[in-house]
């Protein structure tokens, strides 16, 4: 990685009240990874996964926090919120399942493909959630496997 | 075809004057659901949509698309155009419906991505 740095840590706050700003973190991550010279496929997978996660923080959780650690081997991302939580994670992970209201659908989201997309594009994906407490996701893209 | 050809075929208006219209495009995707666009990485370069909000530009950016066509006369606002300009994207708008716009472009050789 550039300048011989071992690890780059990035942190972002996702607002819960401004849908138009969701996507700023993933756009920033994408631009940085490109500048660092990471392979295009890996950059895209990480950016899409973070983008879907960011949208979820904005529309389902009332906002949240993102932490990204970038090393030459992997791009690792944590998304944490203190939103309503997910009662049935297996159901939420299935393609097409969505509780998004019509107003979110009219904005182009709420197809129920976000969590499945995140799992599909990352090499490891873990989600834990507690109703009334919040949701935590850790996911990573391995550079060698892209 | 080139982005300039799309303008001609769709009788479209260019809303980002500084965009490079000589760039080649071979594949496109037409959708109003952004998660569907994100679900299939196929190296498409044009997004045709009736949706009008900043997430359209962000989604296209995630997919490395270089041109967005807004159908049915939808006109993106200055904030959306600014996002597109930052990314060197060409923004077009046409009066045609989604179906007709896609049909006209397909007829002239533009294709969906390879699955
Ligand atoms: N951070 C979150 N907090 C609470 N619920 C969530 C969160 N992320 C996802 N969900 C729930 O999981 C469902 C599926 O999520 P997703 O696959 O991204 O689809 P969509 O966002 O289109 O509804 C959502 O509709 C919502 O009920
Ligand atoms: Mg989602």
Tab-separated table of C-alpha atoms and ligand atoms in Angstrom:
chain	number	residue	atom	x	y	z
A	1	UNK	CA	0.000	0.000	0.000
A	2	UNK	CA	1.044	3.596	-0.568
A	3	UNK	CA	3.740	5.094	1.681
A	4	UNK	CA	4.409	1.676	3.197
A	5	UNK	CA	1.423	2.113	5.506
A	6	UNK	CA	0.215	-1.107	7.050
A	7	UNK	CA	-3.363	-0.196	7.754
A	8	UNK	CA	-5.759	2.626	6.973
A	9	UNK	CA	-8.727	3.183	9.273
A	10	UNK	CA	-11.741	5.157	8.090
A	11	UNK	CA	-14.783	6.162	10.102
A	12	UNK	CA	-18.092	7.553	8.919
A	13	UNK	CA	-21.346	8.674	10.525
A	14	UNK	CA	-24.487	7.946	8.500
A	15	UNK	CA	-27.341	10.363	9.264
A	16	UNK	CA	-30.774	8.878	9.819
A	17	UNK	CA	-32.732	11.858	8.613
A	18	UNK	CA	-31.175	12.645	5.240
A	19	UNK	CA	-31.567	9.928	2.640
A	20	UNK	CA	-29.891	12.054	-0.031
A	21	UNK	CA	-26.597	11.817	1.869
A	22	UNK	CA	-26.601	8.019	2.166
A	23	UNK	CA	-23.837	6.833	-0.132
A	24	UNK	CA	-21.265	9.462	0.818
A	25	UNK	CA	-19.211	6.981	2.827
A	26	UNK	CA	-19.125	4.350	0.088
A	27	UNK	CA	-18.286	6.957	-2.565
A	28	UNK	CA	-15.398	8.179	-0.392
A	29	UNK	CA	-14.184	4.622	0.231
A	30	UNK	CA	-14.357	3.822	-3.458
A	31	UNK	CA	-12.339	6.893	-4.441
A	32	UNK	CA	-9.678	6.140	-1.804
A	33	UNK	CA	-9.334	2.476	-2.769
A	34	UNK	CA	-8.993	3.421	-6.423
A	35	UNK	CA	-6.263	5.931	-5.565
A	36	UNK	CA	-4.458	3.272	-3.526
A	37	UNK	CA	-4.411	1.076	-6.619
A	38	UNK	CA	-6.575	-1.804	-5.415
A	39	UNK	CA	-7.966	-4.085	-8.170
A	40	UNK	CA	-11.152	-2.677	-9.741
A	41	UNK	CA	-13.222	-5.785	-8.976
A	42	UNK	CA	-12.362	-5.692	-5.270
A	43	UNK	CA	-13.043	-1.965	-5.091
A	44	UNK	CA	-16.433	-2.392	-6.666
A	45	UNK	CA	-17.473	-5.283	-4.411
A	46	UNK	CA	-16.495	-3.407	-1.276
A	47	UNK	CA	-18.126	-0.173	-2.427
A	48	UNK	CA	-21.425	-1.808	-3.442
A	49	UNK	CA	-21.613	-3.745	-0.171
A	50	UNK	CA	-20.939	-0.654	1.906
A	51	UNK	CA	-23.430	1.351	-0.148
A	52	UNK	CA	-26.236	-1.145	0.520
A	53	UNK	CA	-25.289	-1.131	4.196
A	54	UNK	CA	-25.306	2.641	4.286
A	55	UNK	CA	-28.755	2.765	2.695
A	56	UNK	CA	-30.004	0.317	5.336
A	57	UNK	CA	-28.610	2.458	8.145
A	58	UNK	CA	-30.416	5.464	6.699
A	59	UNK	CA	-33.784	3.843	5.948
A	60	UNK	CA	-34.137	1.131	8.608
A	61	UNK	CA	-32.004	2.136	11.583
A	62	UNK	CA	-32.252	5.906	11.969
A	63	UNK	CA	-28.562	6.251	11.120
A	64	UNK	CA	-25.426	4.558	12.370
A	65	UNK	CA	-21.658	4.249	12.299
A	66	UNK	CA	-19.243	2.738	9.825
A	67	UNK	CA	-15.651	1.691	10.391
A	68	UNK	CA	-13.419	0.453	7.585
A	69	UNK	CA	-9.949	-1.046	7.901
A	70	UNK	CA	-7.925	-1.341	4.747
A	71	UNK	CA	-4.796	-3.479	4.524
A	72	UNK	CA	-3.041	-4.888	1.445
A	73	UNK	CA	-4.832	-8.198	2.152
A	74	UNK	CA	-8.419	-7.125	2.809
A	75	UNK	CA	-11.038	-4.435	3.102
A	76	UNK	CA	-12.914	-5.017	6.339
A	77	UNK	CA	-16.076	-3.101	7.225
A	78	UNK	CA	-18.177	-2.777	10.382
A	79	UNK	CA	-21.645	-1.225	10.419
A	80	UNK	CA	-23.234	-0.542	13.784
A	81	UNK	CA	-26.547	1.010	14.684
A	82	UNK	CA	-28.852	1.395	17.639
A	83	UNK	CA	-32.007	1.054	15.554
A	84	UNK	CA	-34.994	-1.258	15.991
A	85	UNK	CA	-33.037	-4.458	15.268
A	86	UNK	CA	-34.097	-7.400	13.089
A	87	UNK	CA	-36.453	-10.007	14.607
A	88	UNK	CA	-35.731	-12.782	12.058
A	89	UNK	CA	-32.304	-12.508	10.448
A	90	UNK	CA	-32.743	-15.529	8.162
A	91	UNK	CA	-35.910	-13.973	6.762
A	92	UNK	CA	-34.259	-10.559	6.364
A	93	UNK	CA	-31.386	-12.216	4.466
A	94	UNK	CA	-33.688	-13.808	1.894
A	95	UNK	CA	-33.910	-12.197	-1.548
A	96	UNK	CA	-36.926	-9.952	-1.962
A	97	UNK	CA	-37.840	-9.661	1.718
A	98	UNK	CA	-38.336	-6.055	2.733
A	99	UNK	CA	-40.218	-4.066	5.343
A	100	UNK	CA	-39.417	-0.792	3.576
A	101	UNK	CA	-42.406	1.534	3.324
A	102	UNK	CA	-43.753	2.754	-0.022
A	103	UNK	CA	-41.962	6.088	0.245
A	104	UNK	CA	-38.613	4.263	0.366
A	105	UNK	CA	-39.635	2.104	-2.585
A	106	UNK	CA	-40.505	5.213	-4.563
A	107	UNK	CA	-36.889	6.295	-4.004
A	108	UNK	CA	-35.614	3.138	-5.719
A	109	UNK	CA	-34.831	1.030	-2.663
A	110	UNK	CA	-36.767	-1.567	-0.706
A	111	UNK	CA	-36.430	-4.394	-3.252
A	112	UNK	CA	-35.170	-6.642	-0.460
A	113	UNK	CA	-31.845	-7.184	-2.234
A	114	UNK	CA	-29.570	-5.203	0.077
A	115	UNK	CA	-28.502	-7.831	2.602
A	116	UNK	CA	-28.325	-10.583	-0.080
A	117	UNK	CA	-26.175	-8.285	-2.248
A	118	UNK	CA	-23.851	-7.570	0.679
A	119	UNK	CA	-23.418	-11.270	1.370
A	120	UNK	CA	-22.920	-12.061	-2.308
A	121	UNK	CA	-20.228	-9.445	-2.904
A	122	UNK	CA	-18.168	-10.033	0.224
A	123	UNK	CA	-15.931	-12.982	1.137
A	124	UNK	CA	-17.114	-13.022	4.734
A	125	UNK	CA	-20.299	-11.606	6.200
A	126	UNK	CA	-21.599	-11.722	9.764
A	127	UNK	CA	-24.729	-10.090	11.117
A	128	UNK	CA	-26.060	-9.955	14.659
A	129	UNK	CA	-29.101	-8.087	15.822
A	130	UNK	CA	-31.198	-7.615	18.904
A	131	UNK	CA	-34.711	-6.210	18.760
A	132	UNK	CA	-34.835	-2.822	20.425
A	133	UNK	CA	-31.024	-2.633	20.707
A	134	UNK	CA	-29.609	-2.490	17.197
A	135	UNK	CA	-27.807	-4.333	14.421
A	136	UNK	CA	-24.121	-5.102	13.842
A	137	UNK	CA	-22.539	-6.233	10.595
A	138	UNK	CA	-18.963	-7.215	9.853
A	139	UNK	CA	-18.004	-7.987	6.303
A	140	UNK	CA	-14.775	-8.215	4.339
A	141	UNK	CA	-13.496	-8.401	0.792
A	142	UNK	CA	-10.258	-10.374	0.433
A	143	UNK	CA	-7.940	-8.806	-2.122
A	144	UNK	CA	-6.453	-12.045	-3.374
A	145	UNK	CA	-9.875	-13.490	-4.182
A	146	UNK	CA	-11.320	-10.755	-6.364
B	1	UNK	CA	-22.132	3.504	-30.049
B	2	UNK	CA	-21.001	6.753	-28.473
B	3	UNK	CA	-22.791	8.903	-25.916
B	4	UNK	CA	-23.342	11.423	-28.700
B	5	UNK	CA	-25.246	8.721	-30.637
B	6	UNK	CA	-27.569	8.171	-27.670
B	7	UNK	CA	-28.402	11.872	-27.677
B	8	UNK	CA	-29.357	11.624	-31.322
B	9	UNK	CA	-31.280	8.352	-31.107
B	10	UNK	CA	-33.361	9.481	-28.126
B	11	UNK	CA	-33.653	13.098	-29.200
B	12	UNK	CA	-32.218	13.741	-25.749
B	13	UNK	CA	-30.989	16.836	-24.041
B	14	UNK	CA	-27.510	16.909	-22.498
B	15	UNK	CA	-27.581	18.362	-18.980
B	16	UNK	CA	-23.834	18.073	-18.286
B	17	UNK	CA	-22.202	20.148	-21.056
B	18	UNK	CA	-18.643	19.343	-20.009
B	19	UNK	CA	-19.043	15.561	-20.367
B	20	UNK	CA	-16.970	13.736	-22.980
B	21	UNK	CA	-19.500	12.507	-25.564
B	22	UNK	CA	-16.999	10.478	-27.572
B	23	UNK	CA	-16.802	7.733	-24.995
B	24	UNK	CA	-17.915	4.334	-26.309
B	25	UNK	CA	-20.804	2.494	-24.656
B	26	UNK	CA	-21.860	-1.053	-25.490
B	27	UNK	CA	-24.214	-2.154	-22.734
B	28	UNK	CA	-27.042	-0.651	-20.716
B	29	UNK	CA	-29.426	-1.367	-17.895
B	30	UNK	CA	-32.961	0.023	-17.505
B	31	UNK	CA	-34.494	0.072	-14.014
B	32	UNK	CA	-36.193	2.150	-11.351
B	33	UNK	CA	-35.012	-0.157	-8.550
B	34	UNK	CA	-31.451	0.707	-7.587
B	35	UNK	CA	-30.841	-2.527	-5.645
B	36	UNK	CA	-31.662	-4.472	-8.807
B	37	UNK	CA	-29.064	-2.457	-10.688
B	38	UNK	CA	-26.554	-3.211	-7.915
B	39	UNK	CA	-27.393	-6.927	-7.900
B	40	UNK	CA	-25.780	-7.742	-11.239
B	41	UNK	CA	-22.249	-6.631	-11.953
B	42	UNK	CA	-21.997	-6.844	-15.709
B	43	UNK	CA	-19.882	-3.917	-16.788
B	44	UNK	CA	-22.718	-1.872	-18.155
B	45	UNK	CA	-22.024	1.710	-19.014
B	46	UNK	CA	-25.474	3.315	-19.370
B	47	UNK	CA	-28.302	3.504	-16.815
B	48	UNK	CA	-31.781	4.279	-18.140
B	49	UNK	CA	-34.214	5.242	-15.386
B	50	UNK	CA	-37.419	7.053	-14.525
B	51	UNK	CA	-36.265	7.595	-10.959
B	52	UNK	CA	-35.143	11.099	-10.104
B	53	UNK	CA	-32.983	11.384	-6.964
B	54	UNK	CA	-29.284	11.545	-6.013
B	55	UNK	CA	-29.129	7.796	-5.343
B	56	UNK	CA	-29.384	7.235	-9.105
B	57	UNK	CA	-25.992	8.914	-9.577
B	58	UNK	CA	-24.504	7.141	-6.555
B	59	UNK	CA	-25.719	3.771	-7.833
B	60	UNK	CA	-24.374	4.390	-11.342
B	61	UNK	CA	-21.060	5.467	-9.793
B	62	UNK	CA	-20.832	2.240	-7.761
B	63	UNK	CA	-21.246	0.312	-11.031
B	64	UNK	CA	-18.693	2.471	-12.901
B	65	UNK	CA	-21.387	3.605	-15.342
B	66	UNK	CA	-20.604	6.725	-17.359
B	67	UNK	CA	-24.000	7.848	-18.656
B	68	UNK	CA	-27.490	8.175	-17.153
B	69	UNK	CA	-30.608	8.693	-19.263
B	70	UNK	CA	-33.650	10.092	-17.453
B	71	UNK	CA	-36.835	9.115	-19.303
B	72	UNK	CA	-40.313	10.651	-19.496
B	73	UNK	CA	-38.929	14.161	-19.318
B	74	UNK	CA	-37.657	13.792	-15.735
B	75	UNK	CA	-35.225	16.616	-15.017
B	76	UNK	CA	-32.665	16.039	-12.273
B	77	UNK	CA	-32.002	19.060	-10.025
B	78	UNK	CA	-28.741	20.993	-9.637
B	79	UNK	CA	-27.576	18.815	-6.714
B	80	UNK	CA	-27.877	15.660	-8.797
B	81	UNK	CA	-26.076	17.280	-11.737
B	82	UNK	CA	-23.267	18.415	-9.421
B	83	UNK	CA	-22.804	14.822	-8.176
B	84	UNK	CA	-22.674	13.652	-11.786
B	85	UNK	CA	-20.171	16.327	-12.804
B	86	UNK	CA	-17.852	15.347	-9.955
B	87	UNK	CA	-17.834	11.872	-11.451
B	88	UNK	CA	-17.454	12.897	-15.110
B	89	UNK	CA	-20.808	11.321	-15.924
B	90	UNK	CA	-23.000	12.378	-18.822
B	91	UNK	CA	-26.603	13.116	-17.842
B	92	UNK	CA	-29.231	13.025	-20.570
B	93	UNK	CA	-32.954	13.498	-20.461
B	94	UNK	CA	-35.497	12.373	-23.031
B	95	UNK	CA	-39.262	12.664	-23.408
B	96	UNK	CA	-39.511	8.982	-24.432
B	97	UNK	CA	-40.892	6.413	-21.970
B	98	UNK	CA	-38.623	3.753	-20.488
B	99	UNK	CA	-39.911	1.094	-22.899
B	100	UNK	CA	-39.474	3.206	-25.996
B	101	UNK	CA	-36.077	4.562	-24.960
B	102	UNK	CA	-34.745	1.043	-24.316
B	103	UNK	CA	-36.258	-0.202	-27.592
B	104	UNK	CA	-34.740	2.564	-29.676
B	105	UNK	CA	-31.285	2.004	-28.185
B	106	UNK	CA	-31.520	-1.776	-28.554
B	107	UNK	CA	-32.526	-1.361	-32.174
B	108	UNK	CA	-29.359	0.607	-32.765
B	109	UNK	CA	-27.131	-2.042	-31.196
B	110	UNK	CA	-26.938	-1.270	-27.493
B	111	UNK	CA	-27.301	-4.463	-25.440
B	112	UNK	CA	-27.943	-5.635	-21.899
B	113	UNK	CA	-24.881	-6.901	-20.025
B	114	UNK	CA	-23.757	-10.513	-20.317
B	115	UNK	CA	-25.119	-12.653	-17.502
C	1	LIG	N1	-29.775	-1.938	10.041
C	1	LIG	C1	-31.010	-2.459	10.058
C	1	LIG	N2	-31.832	-2.225	11.112
C	1	LIG	C2	-33.084	-2.749	11.164
C	1	LIG	N3	-33.605	-3.521	10.177
C	1	LIG	C3	-32.840	-3.788	9.105
C	1	LIG	C4	-31.516	-3.273	8.965
C	1	LIG	N4	-30.997	-3.720	7.805
C	1	LIG	C5	-31.946	-4.470	7.234
C	1	LIG	N5	-33.065	-4.539	8.004
C	1	LIG	C6	-34.299	-5.307	7.740
C	1	LIG	O1	-34.014	-6.326	6.778
C	1	LIG	C7	-34.837	-6.171	5.630
C	1	LIG	C8	-34.089	-6.574	4.388
C	1	LIG	O2	-33.005	-5.680	4.156
C	1	LIG	P1	-32.455	-5.507	2.670
C	1	LIG	O3	-32.118	-6.854	2.129
C	1	LIG	O4	-31.384	-4.497	2.686
C	1	LIG	O5	-33.711	-5.002	1.855
C	1	LIG	P2	-34.397	-3.559	1.800
C	1	LIG	O6	-33.460	-2.576	2.423
C	1	LIG	O7	-34.609	-3.335	0.343
C	1	LIG	O8	-35.682	-3.681	2.564
C	1	LIG	C9	-35.286	-4.732	5.670
C	1	LIG	O9	-36.480	-4.502	4.966
C	1	LIG	C10	-35.432	-4.481	7.164
C	1	LIG	O10	-36.638	-5.016	7.637
C	2	LIG	MG1	-31.493	-2.466	1.954
